[in-house]
Short mmCIF file of C-alpha atoms in Angstrom, two decimals:
data_model
loop_
_atom_site.label_atom_id
_atom_site.label_comp_id
_atom_site.label_asym_id
_atom_site.label_seq_id
_atom_site.Cartn_x
_atom_site.Cartn_y
_atom_site.Cartn_z
CA MET A 1 -164.00 2.55 -5.97
CA ASP A 2 -163.00 6.15 -5.37
CA ASN A 3 -165.04 6.29 -2.21
CA VAL A 4 -163.43 3.24 -0.70
CA LYS A 5 -159.98 4.61 -1.40
CA LYS A 6 -160.68 7.91 0.27
CA TRP A 7 -161.60 6.58 3.76
CA ARG A 8 -158.84 4.01 3.89
CA ILE A 9 -156.07 6.43 4.93
CA PRO A 10 -157.73 7.99 8.02
CA VAL A 11 -158.97 4.56 9.23
CA PHE A 12 -155.41 3.26 8.90
CA ILE A 13 -154.04 6.15 10.95
CA THR A 14 -156.74 5.73 13.57
CA PHE A 15 -156.01 2.04 14.03
CA LEU A 16 -152.29 2.77 14.32
CA LEU A 17 -153.01 5.19 17.12
CA LEU A 18 -155.33 2.70 18.78
CA GLY A 19 -152.66 0.02 18.68
CA PHE A 20 -150.14 2.37 20.22
CA LEU A 21 -152.49 3.30 23.01
CA LEU A 22 -153.31 -0.32 23.75
CA SER A 23 -149.64 -1.24 24.06
CA VAL A 24 -148.97 1.68 26.41
CA GLN A 25 -151.93 0.64 28.49
CA PHE A 26 -150.65 -2.94 28.65
CA ARG A 27 -147.18 -1.89 29.74
CA THR A 28 -148.56 0.29 32.45
CA GLN A 29 -150.58 -2.62 33.64
CA GLN A 30 -147.46 -4.83 33.68
CA ILE A 31 -145.49 -2.40 35.81
CA PHE A 32 -148.48 -2.08 38.05
CA LEU A 33 -148.60 -5.85 38.56
CA SER A 34 -144.88 -6.47 39.09
CA ASP A 35 -144.24 -3.60 41.43
CA LEU A 36 -144.72 -4.85 45.00
CA SER A 37 -145.42 -1.42 46.35
CA LEU A 38 -148.42 -1.22 44.09
CA GLN A 39 -150.02 -4.36 45.58
CA LYS A 40 -152.75 -4.40 48.13
CA THR A 41 -151.50 -4.19 51.72
CA ASP A 42 -153.34 -7.36 52.72
CA ASP A 43 -151.60 -9.31 49.99
CA LEU A 44 -148.24 -7.94 51.04
CA VAL A 45 -148.81 -8.86 54.67
CA LEU A 46 -149.82 -12.36 53.66
CA MET A 47 -146.77 -12.63 51.45
CA LEU A 48 -144.51 -11.44 54.23
CA LYS A 49 -146.02 -13.98 56.57
CA LYS A 50 -145.43 -16.76 54.09
CA LEU A 51 -141.84 -15.69 53.52
CA HIS A 52 -141.34 -15.60 57.25
CA ASP A 53 -142.65 -19.14 57.58
CA LYS A 54 -140.48 -20.32 54.72
CA ARG A 55 -137.42 -18.77 56.26
CA ALA A 56 -138.13 -20.46 59.56
CA GLU A 57 -138.47 -23.80 57.79
CA LEU A 58 -135.23 -23.35 55.90
CA THR A 59 -133.41 -22.34 59.06
CA LYS A 60 -134.66 -25.50 60.73
CA GLU A 61 -133.57 -27.58 57.76
CA LEU A 62 -130.14 -26.05 57.78
CA SER A 63 -129.65 -26.65 61.48
CA GLU A 64 -130.72 -30.28 60.99
CA LEU A 65 -128.20 -30.69 58.19
CA GLU A 66 -125.54 -29.16 60.37
CA LYS A 67 -126.40 -31.52 63.20
CA GLN A 68 -126.23 -34.44 60.77
CA GLN A 69 -122.83 -33.34 59.55
CA HIS A 70 -121.63 -33.00 63.10
CA THR A 71 -122.73 -36.57 63.87
CA PHE A 72 -121.09 -37.75 60.69
CA ASN A 73 -117.85 -36.10 61.64
CA ALA A 74 -117.96 -37.73 65.06
CA ASP A 75 -118.81 -41.09 63.45
CA ALA A 76 -116.01 -40.69 60.94
CA ASN A 77 -113.54 -40.04 63.72
CA ALA A 78 -114.79 -43.06 65.65
CA GLY A 79 -114.65 -45.11 62.45
CA GLU A 80 -111.10 -44.02 61.77
CA THR A 81 -110.03 -44.96 65.29
CA LEU A 82 -111.76 -48.30 64.87
CA ILE A 83 -110.13 -48.99 61.51
CA LYS A 84 -106.73 -48.00 62.88
CA GLY A 85 -107.21 -50.38 65.80
CA LEU A 86 -108.34 -53.16 63.51
CA ARG A 87 -105.35 -52.66 61.23
CA GLN A 88 -102.97 -52.86 64.18
CA ASP A 89 -104.66 -55.99 65.47
CA TYR A 90 -104.58 -57.49 61.99
CA GLN A 91 -100.85 -56.82 61.71
CA ARG A 92 -100.25 -58.34 65.11
CA GLN A 93 -102.10 -61.51 64.15
CA GLN A 94 -100.12 -61.67 60.93
CA ILE A 95 -96.83 -61.42 62.82
CA ALA A 96 -98.01 -64.04 65.31
CA LEU A 97 -98.89 -66.39 62.48
CA GLY A 98 -95.68 -65.73 60.57
CA LEU A 99 -97.61 -64.27 57.63
CA LEU A 100 -95.81 -60.93 57.56
CA PRO A 101 -92.11 -60.30 56.85
CA VAL A 102 -90.57 -58.91 60.04
CA GLN A 103 -87.34 -57.39 61.21
CA GLY A 104 -85.72 -56.73 64.55
CA PRO A 105 -82.84 -57.66 66.81
CA GLY A 106 -82.14 -61.29 67.61
CA ILE A 107 -79.75 -64.15 67.17
CA THR A 108 -78.74 -66.64 64.51
CA ILE A 109 -77.85 -70.22 65.27
CA THR A 110 -75.74 -71.86 62.59
CA ILE A 111 -75.26 -75.58 62.56
CA ASN A 112 -72.38 -76.39 60.27
CA THR A 113 -72.58 -80.10 60.26
CA ASP A 114 -75.47 -82.41 59.83
CA SER A 115 -73.79 -85.28 61.61
CA SER A 116 -75.92 -86.52 64.49
CA VAL A 117 -78.50 -83.74 64.19
CA VAL A 118 -81.95 -85.28 64.19
CA TYR A 119 -85.22 -83.59 63.50
CA LEU A 120 -86.12 -83.64 67.18
CA ASP A 121 -83.06 -81.45 67.88
CA LEU A 122 -84.58 -78.78 65.68
CA VAL A 123 -87.91 -79.16 67.45
CA ASP A 124 -86.05 -78.68 70.74
CA ILE A 125 -84.16 -75.59 69.54
CA ILE A 126 -87.33 -73.95 68.26
CA ASN A 127 -89.18 -74.79 71.46
CA GLU A 128 -86.36 -73.30 73.52
CA LEU A 129 -86.40 -70.14 71.43
CA TRP A 130 -90.15 -69.71 71.94
CA ALA A 131 -89.61 -70.32 75.66
CA SER A 132 -87.01 -67.51 75.63
CA GLN A 133 -89.66 -65.12 74.29
CA ALA A 134 -88.67 -65.28 70.63
CA GLU A 135 -91.17 -63.28 68.57
CA ALA A 136 -90.43 -64.79 65.16
CA ILE A 137 -88.34 -67.72 64.00
CA ALA A 138 -87.17 -68.93 60.60
CA VAL A 139 -85.15 -71.98 59.64
CA ASN A 140 -83.09 -71.53 56.48
CA ASP A 141 -85.39 -68.63 55.65
CA GLN A 142 -88.53 -70.70 56.08
CA ARG A 143 -90.70 -68.93 58.62
CA VAL A 144 -91.96 -71.05 61.51
CA THR A 145 -95.78 -71.01 61.70
CA PRO A 146 -98.32 -72.91 63.79
CA TRP A 147 -98.42 -75.47 60.97
CA THR A 148 -94.71 -75.92 60.66
CA TYR A 149 -93.75 -79.56 61.00
CA ILE A 150 -90.28 -80.95 61.22
CA PHE A 151 -89.63 -84.52 60.21
CA TRP A 152 -87.19 -86.64 58.34
CA SER A 153 -87.16 -88.33 55.00
CA LYS A 154 -86.71 -92.07 54.92
CA GLN A 155 -85.27 -91.93 51.37
CA ASN A 156 -82.10 -90.00 52.11
CA LEU A 157 -82.37 -89.61 55.90
CA SER A 158 -82.43 -85.81 55.48
CA LEU A 159 -84.25 -83.39 57.75
CA MET A 160 -87.44 -81.95 56.37
CA MET A 161 -89.39 -78.85 57.31
CA ASN A 162 -92.86 -78.53 55.82
CA GLY A 163 -91.82 -81.14 53.30
CA VAL A 164 -88.77 -79.14 52.21
CA GLU A 165 -85.30 -80.56 52.85
CA ILE A 166 -83.23 -78.65 55.39
CA THR A 167 -79.78 -78.25 53.90
CA PHE A 168 -76.60 -77.69 55.91
CA PRO A 169 -75.13 -75.40 57.04
CA CYS A 170 -78.48 -74.66 58.59
CA THR A 171 -79.23 -71.20 59.98
CA ILE A 172 -81.99 -70.55 62.44
CA LYS A 173 -82.93 -66.91 62.88
CA ALA A 174 -84.90 -65.70 65.88
CA ILE A 175 -86.12 -62.18 66.60
CA GLY A 176 -86.34 -61.23 70.26
CA ASN A 177 -84.13 -60.08 73.10
CA PRO A 178 -80.67 -61.39 72.00
CA ASP A 179 -79.43 -61.88 75.59
CA GLN A 180 -82.52 -63.76 76.63
CA LEU A 181 -82.52 -65.93 73.51
CA GLU A 182 -78.87 -66.87 73.86
CA SER A 183 -79.00 -67.58 77.58
CA GLY A 184 -82.06 -69.76 76.99
CA LEU A 185 -80.08 -71.95 74.63
CA ARG A 186 -77.08 -72.04 76.99
CA LEU A 187 -79.09 -73.17 80.04
CA LEU A 188 -77.36 -75.83 82.02
CA GLY A 189 -78.61 -79.16 80.72
CA GLY A 190 -80.33 -77.27 77.94
CA VAL A 191 -80.34 -77.57 74.18
CA LEU A 192 -76.65 -76.79 73.58
CA ASP A 193 -75.51 -79.14 76.33
CA HIS A 194 -77.58 -81.87 74.78
CA LEU A 195 -76.13 -81.22 71.30
CA ALA A 196 -72.57 -81.16 72.69
CA VAL A 197 -73.06 -84.76 73.75
CA TYR A 198 -73.32 -85.57 70.03
CA LYS A 199 -70.39 -83.28 69.18
CA VAL A 200 -72.63 -80.70 67.57
CA TYR A 201 -71.56 -77.16 68.38
CA PRO A 202 -73.87 -74.58 66.85
CA VAL A 203 -72.51 -71.05 66.37
CA ILE A 204 -74.62 -68.38 68.00
CA LYS A 205 -74.37 -64.79 66.85
CA ARG A 206 -76.26 -61.72 68.02
CA HIS A 207 -77.65 -59.27 65.51
CA GLN A 208 -78.98 -55.75 65.66
CA ASN A 209 -81.31 -56.31 62.80
CA LEU A 210 -82.49 -59.57 61.30
CA GLU A 211 -84.99 -59.92 58.52
CA LEU A 212 -87.35 -62.85 58.44
CA PRO A 213 -89.52 -63.70 55.43
CA ALA A 214 -93.24 -64.42 55.62
CA ALA A 215 -94.79 -67.85 55.20
CA SER A 216 -97.72 -68.36 52.86
CA PRO A 217 -101.16 -68.73 54.47
CA PRO A 218 -102.12 -72.29 55.39
CA GLU A 219 -104.69 -74.33 53.60
CA ILE A 220 -107.43 -74.98 56.11
CA ARG A 221 -109.72 -77.93 55.52
CA TYR A 222 -111.06 -79.16 58.84
CA LEU A 223 -110.97 -76.21 61.20
CA LYS A 224 -114.17 -74.32 61.83
CA GLY A 225 -114.29 -71.10 63.80
CA GLU A 226 -117.21 -69.25 65.26
CA ASN A 227 -117.85 -67.04 62.31
CA ASN A 228 -116.53 -68.80 59.27
CA ASP A 229 -118.63 -71.94 59.03
CA MET B 1 -171.01 19.00 3.49
CA LYS B 2 -172.56 15.71 2.96
CA LEU B 3 -172.06 13.05 5.54
CA GLN B 4 -169.57 10.69 3.93
CA LYS B 5 -169.79 6.95 4.40
CA TRP B 6 -166.43 6.78 6.21
CA HIS B 7 -167.30 9.44 8.80
CA ILE B 8 -169.19 7.00 11.02
CA PRO B 9 -166.43 4.36 11.53
CA ILE B 10 -163.81 7.04 12.08
CA THR B 11 -165.98 8.62 14.76
CA ILE B 12 -166.37 5.26 16.59
CA VAL B 13 -162.64 4.56 16.43
CA LEU B 14 -161.71 8.02 17.70
CA PHE B 15 -164.22 7.70 20.52
CA ILE B 16 -162.72 4.39 21.68
CA SER B 17 -159.27 5.93 21.43
CA GLY B 18 -160.31 8.76 23.63
CA VAL B 19 -161.70 6.42 26.29
CA LEU B 20 -158.53 4.32 26.30
CA LEU B 21 -156.29 7.35 26.53
CA ALA B 22 -158.28 8.68 29.43
CA THR B 23 -158.08 5.33 31.29
CA ALA B 24 -154.35 5.08 30.75
CA LEU B 25 -153.71 8.56 32.01
CA ARG B 26 -155.90 8.01 35.05
CA ALA B 27 -154.12 4.82 35.90
CA LEU B 28 -150.76 6.51 35.67
CA ALA B 29 -151.95 9.36 37.78
CA ALA B 30 -153.37 7.01 40.37
CA ASN B 31 -150.09 5.09 40.69
CA ASN B 32 -148.19 8.05 41.87
CA ALA B 33 -150.69 9.44 44.21
CA THR B 34 -152.40 6.57 46.04
CA PRO B 35 -152.26 6.96 49.83
CA TRP B 36 -151.34 3.23 50.53
CA HIS B 37 -148.29 3.58 48.35
CA GLN B 38 -146.23 5.03 51.20
CA LYS B 39 -147.52 2.57 53.76
CA ASN B 40 -146.45 -0.39 51.70
CA GLU B 41 -142.87 0.68 51.36
CA ASN B 42 -141.97 -0.72 54.75
CA LEU B 43 -143.66 -3.99 53.96
CA VAL B 44 -141.82 -4.19 50.68
CA ALA B 45 -138.52 -3.56 52.39
CA MET B 46 -139.27 -6.32 54.85
CA ILE B 47 -140.25 -8.67 52.06
CA LYS B 48 -137.04 -7.90 50.23
CA THR B 49 -134.98 -8.59 53.34
CA GLN B 50 -136.76 -11.88 53.86
CA GLU B 51 -136.20 -12.84 50.27
CA ALA B 52 -132.51 -12.09 50.50
CA GLU B 53 -132.23 -14.13 53.70
CA ILE B 54 -134.10 -17.01 52.12
CA LYS B 55 -131.80 -16.95 49.15
CA LYS B 56 -128.77 -17.13 51.45
CA LEU B 57 -130.32 -19.99 53.40
CA GLU B 58 -131.12 -21.87 50.24
CA ASN B 59 -127.55 -21.53 49.08
CA SER B 60 -126.06 -22.83 52.30
CA ILE B 61 -128.58 -25.68 52.42
CA GLU B 62 -127.60 -26.67 48.93
CA SER B 63 -123.88 -26.70 49.64
CA LYS B 64 -124.43 -28.55 52.91
CA ARG B 65 -126.51 -31.18 51.14
CA THR B 66 -123.81 -31.68 48.55
CA SER B 67 -121.12 -32.14 51.16
CA LEU B 68 -123.32 -34.47 53.22
CA ASP B 69 -124.03 -36.50 50.12
CA ARG B 70 -120.36 -36.92 49.41
CA PHE B 71 -119.83 -37.75 53.05
CA GLN B 72 -122.48 -40.44 53.08
CA ARG B 73 -120.93 -42.05 50.05
CA ASP B 74 -117.51 -41.97 51.76
CA VAL B 75 -118.93 -43.41 54.95
CA SER B 76 -120.61 -46.28 53.16
CA LEU B 77 -117.32 -46.98 51.39
CA GLY B 78 -115.60 -46.89 54.77
CA LYS B 79 -118.21 -49.26 56.16
CA LYS B 80 -117.53 -51.74 53.40
CA GLU B 81 -113.81 -51.51 54.07
CA LEU B 82 -114.43 -51.93 57.78
CA GLU B 83 -116.57 -55.00 57.22
CA LYS B 84 -113.93 -56.53 54.97
CA LEU B 85 -111.22 -55.81 57.49
CA GLN B 86 -113.28 -57.29 60.30
CA GLN B 87 -113.86 -60.45 58.29
CA GLN B 88 -110.19 -60.84 57.46
CA LEU B 89 -109.23 -60.21 61.06
CA GLN B 90 -111.74 -62.78 62.28
CA LYS B 91 -110.25 -65.32 59.89
CA LEU B 92 -106.74 -64.63 61.16
CA LYS B 93 -107.91 -64.85 64.75
CA THR B 94 -109.38 -68.26 64.06
CA LEU B 95 -105.99 -69.33 62.70
CA SER B 96 -103.97 -67.75 65.48
CA GLY B 97 -106.00 -69.51 68.15
CA MET B 98 -107.94 -66.52 69.47
CA THR B 99 -111.30 -68.25 69.02
CA GLU B 100 -112.83 -71.53 70.01
CA VAL B 101 -112.68 -73.91 67.06
CA GLU B 102 -114.19 -77.22 66.15
CA GLY B 103 -113.76 -79.95 63.61
CA PRO B 104 -112.93 -83.62 63.21
CA GLY B 105 -109.73 -84.98 64.70
CA LEU B 106 -108.43 -87.14 67.46
CA THR B 107 -107.82 -87.07 71.18
CA ILE B 108 -104.71 -88.59 72.75
CA THR B 109 -104.54 -89.43 76.43
CA LEU B 110 -101.13 -89.89 78.06
CA ASP B 111 -100.52 -90.89 81.65
CA ASP B 112 -97.58 -91.64 83.86
CA ASN B 113 -96.60 -95.30 83.93
CA ILE B 114 -97.41 -95.67 87.63
CA LYS B 115 -98.23 -99.37 87.50
CA GLU B 116 -94.85 -100.36 86.09
CA TYR B 117 -93.06 -97.92 88.36
CA GLU B 118 -94.63 -99.48 91.43
CA ALA B 119 -93.78 -102.95 90.16
CA ALA B 120 -90.19 -101.90 89.49
CA GLN B 121 -89.94 -100.11 92.82
CA ASN B 122 -90.88 -103.28 94.62
CA LYS B 123 -87.85 -104.97 93.14
CA ASN B 124 -85.57 -101.93 93.49
CA PRO B 125 -86.72 -99.63 96.31
CA GLY B 126 -84.29 -96.80 95.43
CA LEU B 127 -85.62 -96.42 91.87
CA LYS B 128 -86.33 -92.89 90.67
CA PRO B 129 -89.67 -92.40 88.90
CA ASP B 130 -88.20 -90.34 85.99
CA ASP B 131 -88.32 -93.11 83.44
CA TYR B 132 -91.95 -93.77 84.19
CA LEU B 133 -93.29 -90.22 83.98
CA ILE B 134 -94.59 -88.25 81.04
CA HIS B 135 -92.09 -85.48 80.32
CA ASP B 136 -92.29 -82.20 78.48
CA LYS B 137 -90.37 -83.64 75.53
CA HIS B 138 -92.91 -86.41 75.05
CA ILE B 139 -95.66 -83.86 74.68
CA LEU B 140 -93.50 -81.53 72.55
CA TYR B 141 -92.63 -84.29 70.10
CA ILE B 142 -96.19 -85.58 69.92
CA VAL B 143 -97.39 -82.03 69.12
CA ASN B 144 -94.81 -81.90 66.30
CA GLU B 145 -96.01 -85.28 65.05
CA LEU B 146 -99.60 -84.07 65.04
CA ARG B 147 -98.44 -81.17 62.86
CA VAL B 148 -96.74 -83.68 60.56
CA GLY B 149 -100.17 -85.29 60.32
CA GLY B 150 -101.67 -81.97 59.25
CA ALA B 151 -103.20 -80.83 62.54
CA GLU B 152 -104.89 -77.45 62.14
CA ALA B 153 -105.43 -76.79 65.85
CA ILE B 154 -103.94 -78.48 68.90
CA SER B 155 -104.53 -78.23 72.63
CA VAL B 156 -102.89 -79.89 75.63
CA ASN B 157 -105.14 -80.12 78.67
CA ASP B 158 -107.21 -77.33 77.11
CA GLN B 159 -104.18 -75.07 76.65
CA ARG B 160 -104.28 -74.02 73.02
CA ILE B 161 -100.98 -74.60 71.23
CA VAL B 162 -100.15 -71.52 69.19
CA ASN B 163 -97.08 -70.67 67.12
CA SER B 164 -95.12 -69.34 70.07
CA SER B 165 -96.28 -71.92 72.63
CA ASP B 166 -93.42 -73.51 74.50
CA ILE B 167 -93.64 -76.83 76.25
CA ARG B 168 -91.14 -77.35 79.02
CA CYS B 169 -90.76 -78.64 82.51
CA VAL B 170 -89.78 -77.07 85.78
CA GLY B 171 -88.88 -79.93 88.07
CA PRO B 172 -91.70 -82.42 87.85
CA LEU B 173 -94.14 -79.88 86.44
CA ILE B 174 -94.98 -79.51 82.78
CA LEU B 175 -95.63 -75.97 81.63
CA VAL B 176 -97.54 -75.19 78.46
CA ASN B 177 -97.99 -71.48 77.71
CA THR B 178 -96.42 -71.06 81.17
CA THR B 179 -99.45 -72.79 82.71
CA ARG B 180 -98.87 -75.78 84.97
CA LEU B 181 -100.34 -79.02 83.75
CA GLY B 182 -100.63 -82.39 85.46
CA PRO B 183 -101.38 -85.93 84.33
CA PRO B 184 -103.32 -87.32 82.61
CA TYR B 185 -102.41 -85.26 79.56
CA VAL B 186 -105.18 -84.92 77.02
CA ILE B 187 -103.98 -83.74 73.63
CA LYS B 188 -106.64 -82.77 71.11
CA ALA B 189 -105.94 -82.14 67.45
CA ILE B 190 -108.29 -81.02 64.69
CA GLY B 191 -107.48 -82.40 61.27
CA ASN B 192 -108.01 -85.51 59.19
CA PRO B 193 -108.34 -88.23 61.88
CA ASP B 194 -106.81 -90.90 59.63
CA ASP B 195 -103.79 -88.78 58.67
CA LEU B 196 -103.21 -87.91 62.31
CA ALA B 197 -103.49 -91.56 63.40
CA ARG B 198 -101.11 -92.68 60.65
CA VAL B 199 -98.29 -90.48 61.98
CA LEU B 200 -98.87 -91.69 65.54
CA SER B 201 -98.56 -95.30 64.44
CA LEU B 202 -95.16 -94.78 62.75
CA PRO B 203 -92.53 -96.81 64.64
CA GLU B 204 -90.36 -93.74 65.32
CA SER B 205 -93.23 -91.63 66.64
CA GLU B 206 -93.04 -90.49 70.22
CA TYR B 207 -96.52 -91.82 70.80
CA ASN B 208 -95.48 -95.25 69.59
CA ILE B 209 -92.32 -95.19 71.70
CA LEU B 210 -94.38 -94.44 74.82
CA LYS B 211 -96.80 -97.18 73.94
CA MET B 212 -94.00 -99.69 73.43
CA ALA B 213 -92.53 -98.65 76.77
CA GLY B 214 -95.77 -99.67 78.44
CA TYR B 215 -97.19 -96.22 79.27
CA PRO B 216 -100.97 -96.09 79.48
CA VAL B 217 -101.54 -94.12 76.29
CA LYS B 218 -104.43 -94.18 73.87
CA TYR B 219 -105.99 -92.16 71.13
CA GLU B 220 -109.52 -91.83 69.85
CA LYS B 221 -110.73 -90.46 66.54
CA SER B 222 -113.78 -88.26 66.55
CA THR B 223 -115.93 -86.47 64.05
CA ARG B 224 -116.31 -83.35 66.17
CA LEU B 225 -113.86 -81.89 68.65
CA VAL B 226 -113.94 -78.52 70.33
CA ILE B 227 -110.67 -76.77 71.11
CA PRO B 228 -110.72 -73.73 73.39
CA PRO B 229 -109.09 -70.42 72.52
CA PHE B 230 -105.58 -69.26 73.44
CA LYS B 231 -105.79 -67.18 76.57
CA GLY B 232 -102.48 -65.41 76.18
CA SER B 233 -101.78 -62.36 74.10
CA TYR B 234 -99.62 -61.46 71.16
CA GLN B 235 -97.37 -58.58 72.05
CA PHE B 236 -94.29 -57.79 70.04
CA THR B 237 -91.47 -55.73 71.46
CA TYR B 238 -88.66 -56.64 69.07
CA ALA B 239 -90.31 -57.81 65.86
CA ARG B 240 -91.84 -55.19 63.62
CA PRO B 241 -93.12 -55.35 60.06
CA LYS B 242 -90.26 -55.32 57.59
CA GLU B 243 -89.81 -51.90 56.05
CA GLU B 244 -90.14 -51.88 52.32
#
């Protein structure tokens, strides 16, 4: 037992030293491997070549992305112009159809009495206003649309527009050139002359700014267009 | 001194230690003094430059990709909006008469009452033809009656009747959309043929009045009519969208 004990201490010290040396050796090796300048020239040249290739590829990629973005920007501008144009066109169609509230200069025609006014007189007045370049018309704040119909009710002999009774005094509003609209109505042998025969004298007033409400969209059941069948 | 048992292993261990130490020192010495060490410095500098450049490129590629990605998403959203807008516009254009339309309906034909005029003229040579001609009002009132019957599209001699269409005469000429028309007048209306016919047969209808007066008028129901588009334009100088 004594013998064993005696050699244990030097062996322990020796192994400690060995371990220390090994770790130093390993670290040296690590530095040696990670330091580029310690690599073989051939490897470095190859590496440089590869990096060069990679850089060329990336440059190409970047220029492609830039080109793409450029096209996108151009497309976006074209798209914006297109959308703007479409919106304007859409608004124009809405005004034409009476589906958008509008304002502008024009005239009002007020008929204070319902005596002797028949539904055809209203049809005549509206037709005359369109002929005088009216851009929007409303009767008692009901906007005139392509589906507007004017008739009469057999029950109480009242005038009806789109199935709604026209009450008196009745005001017709028209947006357009006030002079042109008024002179259209006052044409010799025109609408007003015709009404005067029946002792109906509408009051015409010019306005700087009239507001006309929108009509609700029509219910279409039979009509088929090119693209919506 | 007697050779102890532990002398042998300690000798082996020390020997190995010596070898390792020598290798380590040689390696260290070699590192600092190799001739290709200097030569490679240029290469290393070049490699480092390339690496830095590549890093920069990679960064800009990444940011460009992100922005393009966002862009593509925006564009596809814009495309959807565009498509929707185009559809809505197309629908409005169908309503406003900008496209050719078709559907069931009826066709009315009106003509001047020439036969009766000639007969009457024989008896009274100075007779004016006015009471025997189709006038603008006849057409105007019939168009209104067709709307009463629920007409969804109307044309007179292939002139599409739109909201702002006016029907009037200049002397003996009838103008629709400021286009001259002559007899016979063919009025087409798309809608429920029975509803349309019912309004025409009312005693107070303009159509019925013409018929009673002996004008050569007739109508015909059909399951498919084609009505051409409005050829005018919608331009507004005075009316503008109401400001909120």
